[in-house]
Coordinates of C-alpha atoms in Angstrom, one line a residue:
X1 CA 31.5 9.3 24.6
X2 CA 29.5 11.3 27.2
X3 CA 30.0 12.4 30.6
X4 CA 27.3 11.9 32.9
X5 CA 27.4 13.9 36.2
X6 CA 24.5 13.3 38.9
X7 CA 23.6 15.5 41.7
X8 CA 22.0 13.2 44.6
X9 CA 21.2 13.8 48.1
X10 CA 24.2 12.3 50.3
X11 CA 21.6 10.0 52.1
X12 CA 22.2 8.1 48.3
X13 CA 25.7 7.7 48.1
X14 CA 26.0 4.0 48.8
X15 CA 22.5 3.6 46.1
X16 CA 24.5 5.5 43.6
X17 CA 27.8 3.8 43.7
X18 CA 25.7 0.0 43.8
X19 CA 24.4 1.2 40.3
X20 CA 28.1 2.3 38.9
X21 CA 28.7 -1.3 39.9
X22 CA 26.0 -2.7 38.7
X23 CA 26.1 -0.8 35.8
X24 CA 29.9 -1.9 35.3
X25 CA 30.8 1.7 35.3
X26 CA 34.0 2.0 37.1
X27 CA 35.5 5.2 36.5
X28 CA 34.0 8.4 37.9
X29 CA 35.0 11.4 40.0
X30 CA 32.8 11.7 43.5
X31 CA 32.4 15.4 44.8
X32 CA 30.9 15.1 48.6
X33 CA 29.5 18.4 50.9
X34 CA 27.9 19.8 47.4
X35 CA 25.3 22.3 48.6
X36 CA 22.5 23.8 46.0
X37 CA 18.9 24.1 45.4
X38 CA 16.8 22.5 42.6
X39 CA 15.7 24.9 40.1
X40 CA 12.2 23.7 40.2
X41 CA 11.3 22.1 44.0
X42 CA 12.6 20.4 46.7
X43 CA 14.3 22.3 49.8
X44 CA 17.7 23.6 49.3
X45 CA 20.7 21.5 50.4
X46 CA 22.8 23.7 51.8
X47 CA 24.6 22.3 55.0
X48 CA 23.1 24.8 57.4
X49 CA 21.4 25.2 60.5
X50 CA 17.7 26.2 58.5
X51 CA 18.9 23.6 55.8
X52 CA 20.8 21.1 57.0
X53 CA 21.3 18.6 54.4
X54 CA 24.0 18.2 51.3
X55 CA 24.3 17.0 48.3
X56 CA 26.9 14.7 46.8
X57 CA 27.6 14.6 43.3
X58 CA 29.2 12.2 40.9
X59 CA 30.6 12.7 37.0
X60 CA 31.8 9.6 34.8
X61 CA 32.6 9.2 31.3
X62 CA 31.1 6.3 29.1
X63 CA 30.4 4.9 25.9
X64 CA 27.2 6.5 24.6
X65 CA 25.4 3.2 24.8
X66 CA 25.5 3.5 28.2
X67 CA 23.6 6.4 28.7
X68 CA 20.4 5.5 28.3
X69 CA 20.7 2.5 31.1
X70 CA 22.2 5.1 33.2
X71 CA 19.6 7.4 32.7
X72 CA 16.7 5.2 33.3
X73 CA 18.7 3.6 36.7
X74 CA 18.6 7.7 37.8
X75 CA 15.1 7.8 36.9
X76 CA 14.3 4.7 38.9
X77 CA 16.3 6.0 42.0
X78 CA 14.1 9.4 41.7
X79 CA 10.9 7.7 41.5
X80 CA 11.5 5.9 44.9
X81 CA 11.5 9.1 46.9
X82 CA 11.1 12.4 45.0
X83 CA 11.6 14.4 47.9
X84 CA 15.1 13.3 47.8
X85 CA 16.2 13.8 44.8
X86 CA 18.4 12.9 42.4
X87 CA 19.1 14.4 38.8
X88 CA 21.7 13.8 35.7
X89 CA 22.9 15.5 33.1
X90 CA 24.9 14.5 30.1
X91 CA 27.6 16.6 28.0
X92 CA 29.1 15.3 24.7
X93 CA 33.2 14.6 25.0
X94 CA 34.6 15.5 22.2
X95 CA 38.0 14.5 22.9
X96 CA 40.2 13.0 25.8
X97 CA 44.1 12.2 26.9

């Protein structure tokens, strides 16, 4: 298993939970107001006057076949509008309860 966890702007939410669905992903954990900066462009999303925006983010767990799908649905999301932005990273789960 692997949990994925995706950092998207907040203007996405309703794009990223469509492709949980589509996906038939239905367990995750949804963080909203998450303020950061990309470590290589973009402006920071940090919720204040100079940089208004924020972030959401989103972690689930799934079977490793799943992860490449996912992956290539986040890719596809980031290619619409770069400027947005929308990244994932994946961690190996070693165990669960």
């Amino acid at each position: 298993m692997k949990a994925v966890f995706i950092v998207y702007n907040q203007a996405n939410t309703e794009r990223v939970e469509y492709m949980l669905d589509r996906l038939e992903i239905r367990g995750y954990t949804q963080w909203a107001d998450v303020r950061g900066r990309g470590s290589v462009s973009g402006p920071p999303h940090l919720g204040t006057h100079t940089w208004p925006e924020m972030n959401s983010a989103v972690m689930t767990v799934v079977p490793d076949e799943k992860v490449e799908q996912l992956l290539e649905k986040v890719k596809s999301m980031d290619a619409i509008n770069e400027e947005v932005g929308v990244r994932a990273f994946v961690w190996n789960i070693t165990e669960s309860v």
